[in-house]
mmCIF file of C-alpha atoms in Angstrom:
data_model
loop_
_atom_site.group_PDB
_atom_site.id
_atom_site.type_symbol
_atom_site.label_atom_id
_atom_site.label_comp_id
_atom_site.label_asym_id
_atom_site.label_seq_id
_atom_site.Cartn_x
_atom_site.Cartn_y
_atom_site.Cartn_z
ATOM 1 C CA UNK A 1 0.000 0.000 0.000
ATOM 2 C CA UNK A 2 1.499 3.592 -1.064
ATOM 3 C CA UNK A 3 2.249 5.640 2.039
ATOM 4 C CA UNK A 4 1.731 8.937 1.724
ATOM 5 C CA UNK A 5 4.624 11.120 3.102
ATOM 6 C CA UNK A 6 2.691 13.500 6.176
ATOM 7 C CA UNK A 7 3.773 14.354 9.500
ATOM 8 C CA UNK A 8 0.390 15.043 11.439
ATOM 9 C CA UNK A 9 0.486 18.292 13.234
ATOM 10 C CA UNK A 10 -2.925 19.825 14.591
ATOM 11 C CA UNK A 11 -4.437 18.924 11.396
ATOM 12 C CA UNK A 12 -3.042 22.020 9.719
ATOM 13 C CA UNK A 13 -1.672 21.877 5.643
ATOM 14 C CA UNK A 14 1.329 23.686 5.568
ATOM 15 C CA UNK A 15 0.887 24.955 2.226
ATOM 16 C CA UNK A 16 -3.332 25.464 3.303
ATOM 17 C CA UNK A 17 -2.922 28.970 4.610
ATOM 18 C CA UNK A 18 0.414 30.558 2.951
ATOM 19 C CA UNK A 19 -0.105 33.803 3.770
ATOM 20 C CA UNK A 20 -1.717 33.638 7.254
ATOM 21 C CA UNK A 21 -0.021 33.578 10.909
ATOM 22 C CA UNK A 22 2.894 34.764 9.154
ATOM 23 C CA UNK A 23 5.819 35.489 11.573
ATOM 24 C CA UNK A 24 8.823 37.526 11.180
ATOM 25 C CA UNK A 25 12.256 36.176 12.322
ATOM 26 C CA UNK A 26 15.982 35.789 11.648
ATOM 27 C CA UNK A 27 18.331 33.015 11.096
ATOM 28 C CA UNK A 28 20.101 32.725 13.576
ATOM 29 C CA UNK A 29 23.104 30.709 11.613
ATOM 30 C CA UNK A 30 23.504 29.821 8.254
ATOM 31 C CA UNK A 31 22.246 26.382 7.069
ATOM 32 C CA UNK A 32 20.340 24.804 3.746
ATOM 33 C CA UNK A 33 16.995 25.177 3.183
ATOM 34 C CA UNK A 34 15.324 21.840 2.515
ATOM 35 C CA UNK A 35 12.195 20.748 0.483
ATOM 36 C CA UNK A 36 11.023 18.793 3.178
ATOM 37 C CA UNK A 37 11.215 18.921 7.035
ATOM 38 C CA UNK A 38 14.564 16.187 7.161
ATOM 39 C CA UNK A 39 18.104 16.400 6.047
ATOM 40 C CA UNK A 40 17.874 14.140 3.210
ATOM 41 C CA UNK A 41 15.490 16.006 1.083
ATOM 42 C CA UNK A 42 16.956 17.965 -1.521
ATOM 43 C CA UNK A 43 18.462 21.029 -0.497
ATOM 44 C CA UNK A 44 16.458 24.073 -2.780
ATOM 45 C CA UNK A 45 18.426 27.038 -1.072
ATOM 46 C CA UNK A 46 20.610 28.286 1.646
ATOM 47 C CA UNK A 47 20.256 30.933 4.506
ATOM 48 C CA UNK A 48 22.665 33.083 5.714
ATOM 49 C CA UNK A 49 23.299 34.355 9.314
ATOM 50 C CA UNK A 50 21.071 36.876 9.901
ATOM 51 C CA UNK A 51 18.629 36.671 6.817
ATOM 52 C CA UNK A 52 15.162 37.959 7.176
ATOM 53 C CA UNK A 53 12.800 35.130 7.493
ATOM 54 C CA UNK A 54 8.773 34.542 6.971
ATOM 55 C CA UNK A 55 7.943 31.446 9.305
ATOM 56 C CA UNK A 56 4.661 29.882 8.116
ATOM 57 C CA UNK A 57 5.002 27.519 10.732
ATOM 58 C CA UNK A 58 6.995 24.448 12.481
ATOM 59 C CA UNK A 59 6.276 20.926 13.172
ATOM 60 C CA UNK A 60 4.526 19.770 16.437
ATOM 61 C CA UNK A 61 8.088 18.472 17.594
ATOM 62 C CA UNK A 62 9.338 22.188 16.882
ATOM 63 C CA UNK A 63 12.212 20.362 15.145
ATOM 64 C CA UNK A 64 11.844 21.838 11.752
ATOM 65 C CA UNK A 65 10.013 25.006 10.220
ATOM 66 C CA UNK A 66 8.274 26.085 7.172
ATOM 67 C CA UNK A 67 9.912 29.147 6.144
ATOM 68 C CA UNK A 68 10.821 31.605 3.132
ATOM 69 C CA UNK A 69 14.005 33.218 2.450
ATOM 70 C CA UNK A 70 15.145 35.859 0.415
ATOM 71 C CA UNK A 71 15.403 33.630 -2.313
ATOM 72 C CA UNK A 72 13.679 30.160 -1.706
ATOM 73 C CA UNK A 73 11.222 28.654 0.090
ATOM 74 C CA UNK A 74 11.555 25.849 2.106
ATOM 75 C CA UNK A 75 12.566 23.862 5.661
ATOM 76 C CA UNK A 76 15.009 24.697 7.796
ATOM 77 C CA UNK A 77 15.685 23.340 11.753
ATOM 78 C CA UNK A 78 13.866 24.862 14.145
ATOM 79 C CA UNK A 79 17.372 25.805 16.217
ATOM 80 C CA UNK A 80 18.567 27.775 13.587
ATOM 81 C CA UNK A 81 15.898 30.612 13.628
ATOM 82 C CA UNK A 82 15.873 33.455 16.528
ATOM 83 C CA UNK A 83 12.244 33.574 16.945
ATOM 84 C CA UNK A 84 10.812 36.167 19.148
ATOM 85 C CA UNK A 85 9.809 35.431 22.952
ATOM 86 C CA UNK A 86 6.408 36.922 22.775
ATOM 87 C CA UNK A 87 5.247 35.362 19.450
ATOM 88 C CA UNK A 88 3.284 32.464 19.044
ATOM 89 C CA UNK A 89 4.283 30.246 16.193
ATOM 90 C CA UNK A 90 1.940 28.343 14.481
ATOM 91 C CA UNK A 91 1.540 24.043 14.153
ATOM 92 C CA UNK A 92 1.816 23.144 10.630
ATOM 93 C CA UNK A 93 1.857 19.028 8.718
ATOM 94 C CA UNK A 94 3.587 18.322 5.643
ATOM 95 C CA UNK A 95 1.838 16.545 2.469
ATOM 96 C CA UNK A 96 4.607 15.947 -0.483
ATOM 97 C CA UNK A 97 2.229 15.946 -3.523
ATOM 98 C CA UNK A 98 0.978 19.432 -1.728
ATOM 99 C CA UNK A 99 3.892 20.770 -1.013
ATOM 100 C CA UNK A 100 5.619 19.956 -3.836
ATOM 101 C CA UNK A 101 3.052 21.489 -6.287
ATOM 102 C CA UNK A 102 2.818 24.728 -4.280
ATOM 103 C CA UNK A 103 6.657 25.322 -4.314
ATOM 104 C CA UNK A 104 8.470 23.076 -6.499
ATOM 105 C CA UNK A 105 5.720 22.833 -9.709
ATOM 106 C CA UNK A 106 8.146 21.859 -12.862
ATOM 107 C CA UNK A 107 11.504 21.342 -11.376
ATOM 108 C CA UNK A 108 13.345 17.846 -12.792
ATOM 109 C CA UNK A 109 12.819 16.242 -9.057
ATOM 110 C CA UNK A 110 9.758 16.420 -8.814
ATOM 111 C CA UNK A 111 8.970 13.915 -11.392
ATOM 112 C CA UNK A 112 6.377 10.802 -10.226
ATOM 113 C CA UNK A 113 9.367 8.405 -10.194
ATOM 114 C CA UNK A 114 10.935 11.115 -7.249
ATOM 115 C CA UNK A 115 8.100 11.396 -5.645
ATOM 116 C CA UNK A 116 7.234 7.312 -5.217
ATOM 117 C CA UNK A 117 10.746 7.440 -3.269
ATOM 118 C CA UNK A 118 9.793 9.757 -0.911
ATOM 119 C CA UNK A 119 6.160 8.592 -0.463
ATOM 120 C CA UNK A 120 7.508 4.848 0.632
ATOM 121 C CA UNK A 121 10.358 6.518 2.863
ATOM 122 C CA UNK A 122 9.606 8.933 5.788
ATOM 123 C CA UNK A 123 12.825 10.204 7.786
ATOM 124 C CA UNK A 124 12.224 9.382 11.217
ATOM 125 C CA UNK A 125 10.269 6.399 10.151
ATOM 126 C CA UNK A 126 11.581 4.735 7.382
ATOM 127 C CA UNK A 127 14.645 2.447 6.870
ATOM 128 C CA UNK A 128 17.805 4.731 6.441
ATOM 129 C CA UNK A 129 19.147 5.507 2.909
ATOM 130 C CA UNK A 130 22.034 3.860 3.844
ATOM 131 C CA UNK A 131 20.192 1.130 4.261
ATOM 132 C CA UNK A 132 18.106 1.190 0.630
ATOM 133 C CA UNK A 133 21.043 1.853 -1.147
ATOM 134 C CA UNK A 134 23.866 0.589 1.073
ATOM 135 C CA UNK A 135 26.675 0.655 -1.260
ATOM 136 C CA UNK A 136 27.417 2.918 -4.450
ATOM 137 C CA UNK A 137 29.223 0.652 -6.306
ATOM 138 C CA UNK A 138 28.129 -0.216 -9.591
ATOM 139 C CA UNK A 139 28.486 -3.956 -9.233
ATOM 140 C CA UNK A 140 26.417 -3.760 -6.107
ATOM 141 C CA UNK A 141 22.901 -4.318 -8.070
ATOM 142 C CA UNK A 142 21.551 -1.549 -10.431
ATOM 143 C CA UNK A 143 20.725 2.014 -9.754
ATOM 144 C CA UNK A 144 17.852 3.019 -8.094
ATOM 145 C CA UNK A 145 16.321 6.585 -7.022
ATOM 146 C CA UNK A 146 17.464 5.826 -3.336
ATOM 147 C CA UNK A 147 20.931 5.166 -4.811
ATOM 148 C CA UNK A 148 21.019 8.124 -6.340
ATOM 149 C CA UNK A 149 18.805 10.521 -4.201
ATOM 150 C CA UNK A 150 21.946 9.428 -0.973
ATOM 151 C CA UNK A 151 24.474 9.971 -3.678
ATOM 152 C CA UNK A 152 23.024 13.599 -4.465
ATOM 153 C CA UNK A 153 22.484 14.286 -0.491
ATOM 154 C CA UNK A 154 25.714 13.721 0.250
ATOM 155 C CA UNK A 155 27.322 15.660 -2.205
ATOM 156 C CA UNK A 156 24.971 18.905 -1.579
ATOM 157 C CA UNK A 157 25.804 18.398 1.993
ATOM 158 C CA UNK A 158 29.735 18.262 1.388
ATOM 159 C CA UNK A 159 30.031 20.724 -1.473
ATOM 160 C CA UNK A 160 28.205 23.271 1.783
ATOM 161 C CA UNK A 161 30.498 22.430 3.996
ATOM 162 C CA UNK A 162 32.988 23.772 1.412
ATOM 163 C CA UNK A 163 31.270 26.763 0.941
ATOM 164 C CA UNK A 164 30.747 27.467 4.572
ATOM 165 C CA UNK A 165 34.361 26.515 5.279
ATOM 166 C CA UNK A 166 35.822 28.485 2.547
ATOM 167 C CA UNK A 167 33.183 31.807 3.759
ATOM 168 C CA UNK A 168 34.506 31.233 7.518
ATOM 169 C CA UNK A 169 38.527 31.227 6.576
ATOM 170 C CA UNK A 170 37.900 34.766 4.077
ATOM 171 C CA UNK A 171 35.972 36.391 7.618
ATOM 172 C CA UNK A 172 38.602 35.080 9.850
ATOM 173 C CA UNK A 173 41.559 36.728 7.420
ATOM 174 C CA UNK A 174 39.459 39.996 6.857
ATOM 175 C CA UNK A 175 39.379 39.915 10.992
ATOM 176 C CA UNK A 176 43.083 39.097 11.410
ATOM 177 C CA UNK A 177 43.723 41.779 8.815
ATOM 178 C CA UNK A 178 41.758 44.464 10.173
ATOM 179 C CA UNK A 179 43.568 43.547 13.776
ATOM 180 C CA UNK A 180 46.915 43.844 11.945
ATOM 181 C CA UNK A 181 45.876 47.537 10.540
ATOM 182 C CA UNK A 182 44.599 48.706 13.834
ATOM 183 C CA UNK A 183 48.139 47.638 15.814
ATOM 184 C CA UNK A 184 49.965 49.318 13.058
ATOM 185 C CA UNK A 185 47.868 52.325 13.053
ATOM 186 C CA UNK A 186 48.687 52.638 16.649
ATOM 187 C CA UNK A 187 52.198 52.509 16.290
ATOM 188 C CA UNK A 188 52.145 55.250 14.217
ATOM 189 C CA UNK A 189 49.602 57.262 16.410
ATOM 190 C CA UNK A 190 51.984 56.124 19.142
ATOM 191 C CA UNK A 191 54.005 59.682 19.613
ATOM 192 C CA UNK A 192 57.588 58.427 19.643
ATOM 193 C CA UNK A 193 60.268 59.351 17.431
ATOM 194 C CA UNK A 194 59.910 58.431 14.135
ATOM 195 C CA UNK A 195 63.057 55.633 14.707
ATOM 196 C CA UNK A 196 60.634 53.782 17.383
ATOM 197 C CA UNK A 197 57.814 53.925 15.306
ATOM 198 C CA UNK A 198 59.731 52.015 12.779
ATOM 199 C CA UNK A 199 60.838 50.156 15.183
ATOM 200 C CA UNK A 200 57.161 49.256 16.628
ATOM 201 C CA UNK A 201 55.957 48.813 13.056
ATOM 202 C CA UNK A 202 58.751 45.791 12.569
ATOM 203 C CA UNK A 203 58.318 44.560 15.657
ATOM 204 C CA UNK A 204 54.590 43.697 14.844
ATOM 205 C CA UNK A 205 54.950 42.466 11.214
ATOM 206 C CA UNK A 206 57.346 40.788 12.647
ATOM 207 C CA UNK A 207 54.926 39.031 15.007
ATOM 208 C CA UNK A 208 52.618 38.687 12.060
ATOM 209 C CA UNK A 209 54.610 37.061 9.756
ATOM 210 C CA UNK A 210 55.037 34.239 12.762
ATOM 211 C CA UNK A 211 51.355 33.735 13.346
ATOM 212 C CA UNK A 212 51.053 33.351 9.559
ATOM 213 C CA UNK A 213 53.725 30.731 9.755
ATOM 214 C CA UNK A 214 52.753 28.560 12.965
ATOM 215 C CA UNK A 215 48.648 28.921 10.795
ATOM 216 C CA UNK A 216 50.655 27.128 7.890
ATOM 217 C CA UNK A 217 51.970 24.919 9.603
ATOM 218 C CA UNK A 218 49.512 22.871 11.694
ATOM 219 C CA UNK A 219 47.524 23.556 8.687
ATOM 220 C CA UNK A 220 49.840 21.333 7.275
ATOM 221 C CA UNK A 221 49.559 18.758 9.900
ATOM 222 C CA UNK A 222 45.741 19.108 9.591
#
């Protein structure tokens, strides 16, 4: 018998109401928006730190929300929005086919043969995809949407941890450079002769030519 994928919350559609009980909030870290409330659904945008956020709604567990970004709409973990104290946020299901339709009309994924994946696996519920498609190699039997629905998850998940790795190391050089400009702006703002000054400015290049070094190598050993 077909399962349909829904998570019963208050008897609510998430896509019934999409403009109603609409709250306001901001992410509070930046993650992937997903096109349904669980990791392995296909990631259809990202949110940064800070983005303003329309909440439609969250899951009775209050593990994962309905939300919009900027740019996509989608679900995100509950833990990574800064709702406000004072606001009530509203119980919302999820219905695939629903969903779907409302949001994702057209793309490539959400063909029938997609969709009769996720209708016979429900995260939380369901086996594992490690467990319908335990082993990528092509020997291993022939390929299958759960083969290559854990093949795609994985690689959107890595190729963000790239991105978010590569946007943390250019803010943490911006912050060590700005912290190298301020101690050699106050050198020269220091008020000694011009030969200490030089002397100051050396001395901390100096320094930061070390830190560089010692970053490089445990990089290295990394």
């Amino acid at each position: 018998m077909t399962r349909h994928l829904s998570w019963i919350a208050g008897g609510l559609m998430a896509v019934a109401f999409p403009v109603v009980a609409q709250q306001i909030s901001h992410a509070s870290s930046s993650t992937s928006l997903r096109a349904g409330p669980a990791a392995e659904f296909r990631r259809v945008g990202d949110v940064q730190q800070g983005n303003t956020l329309q909440v439609y709604g969250c899951l009775k567990n209050t593990i994962w929300c309905d939300v919009r970004s900027p740019d996509s709409r989608g679900w995100m973990l509950a833990k990574d929005i800064a709702f406000d104290r004072k606001a009530v946020t509203r119980v919302v299901s999820f219905s695939l086919d629903d969903y779907w339709d409302a949001h994702y009309r057209g793309r490539e994924w959400t063909v029938e043969s997609e969709r009769a994946l996720w209708r016979d696996y429900m995260p939380g519920d369901a086996p594992s995809l490690d467990m319908m498609a335990p082993s990528n190699d092509p020997g291993a039997g022939p390929d299958t949407i759960a083969k290559r629905v854990k093949q795609e998850t994985r690689a959107n998940n890595e190729r963000t941890a790239r991105e978010r790795a590569q946007i943390d190391a250019y803010q943490r050089s911006r912050i060590r450079m700005d912290r190298q400009q301020d101690e050699l702006h106050r050198c020269k703002r220091s008020g000694l002769e011009s030969s200490a000054v030089k002397s100051c400015i050396d001395e901390k290049r100096t320094s930061f030519e070390n830190e560089e070094r010692q970053r490089e190598f445990f990089k290295r050993d990394d």
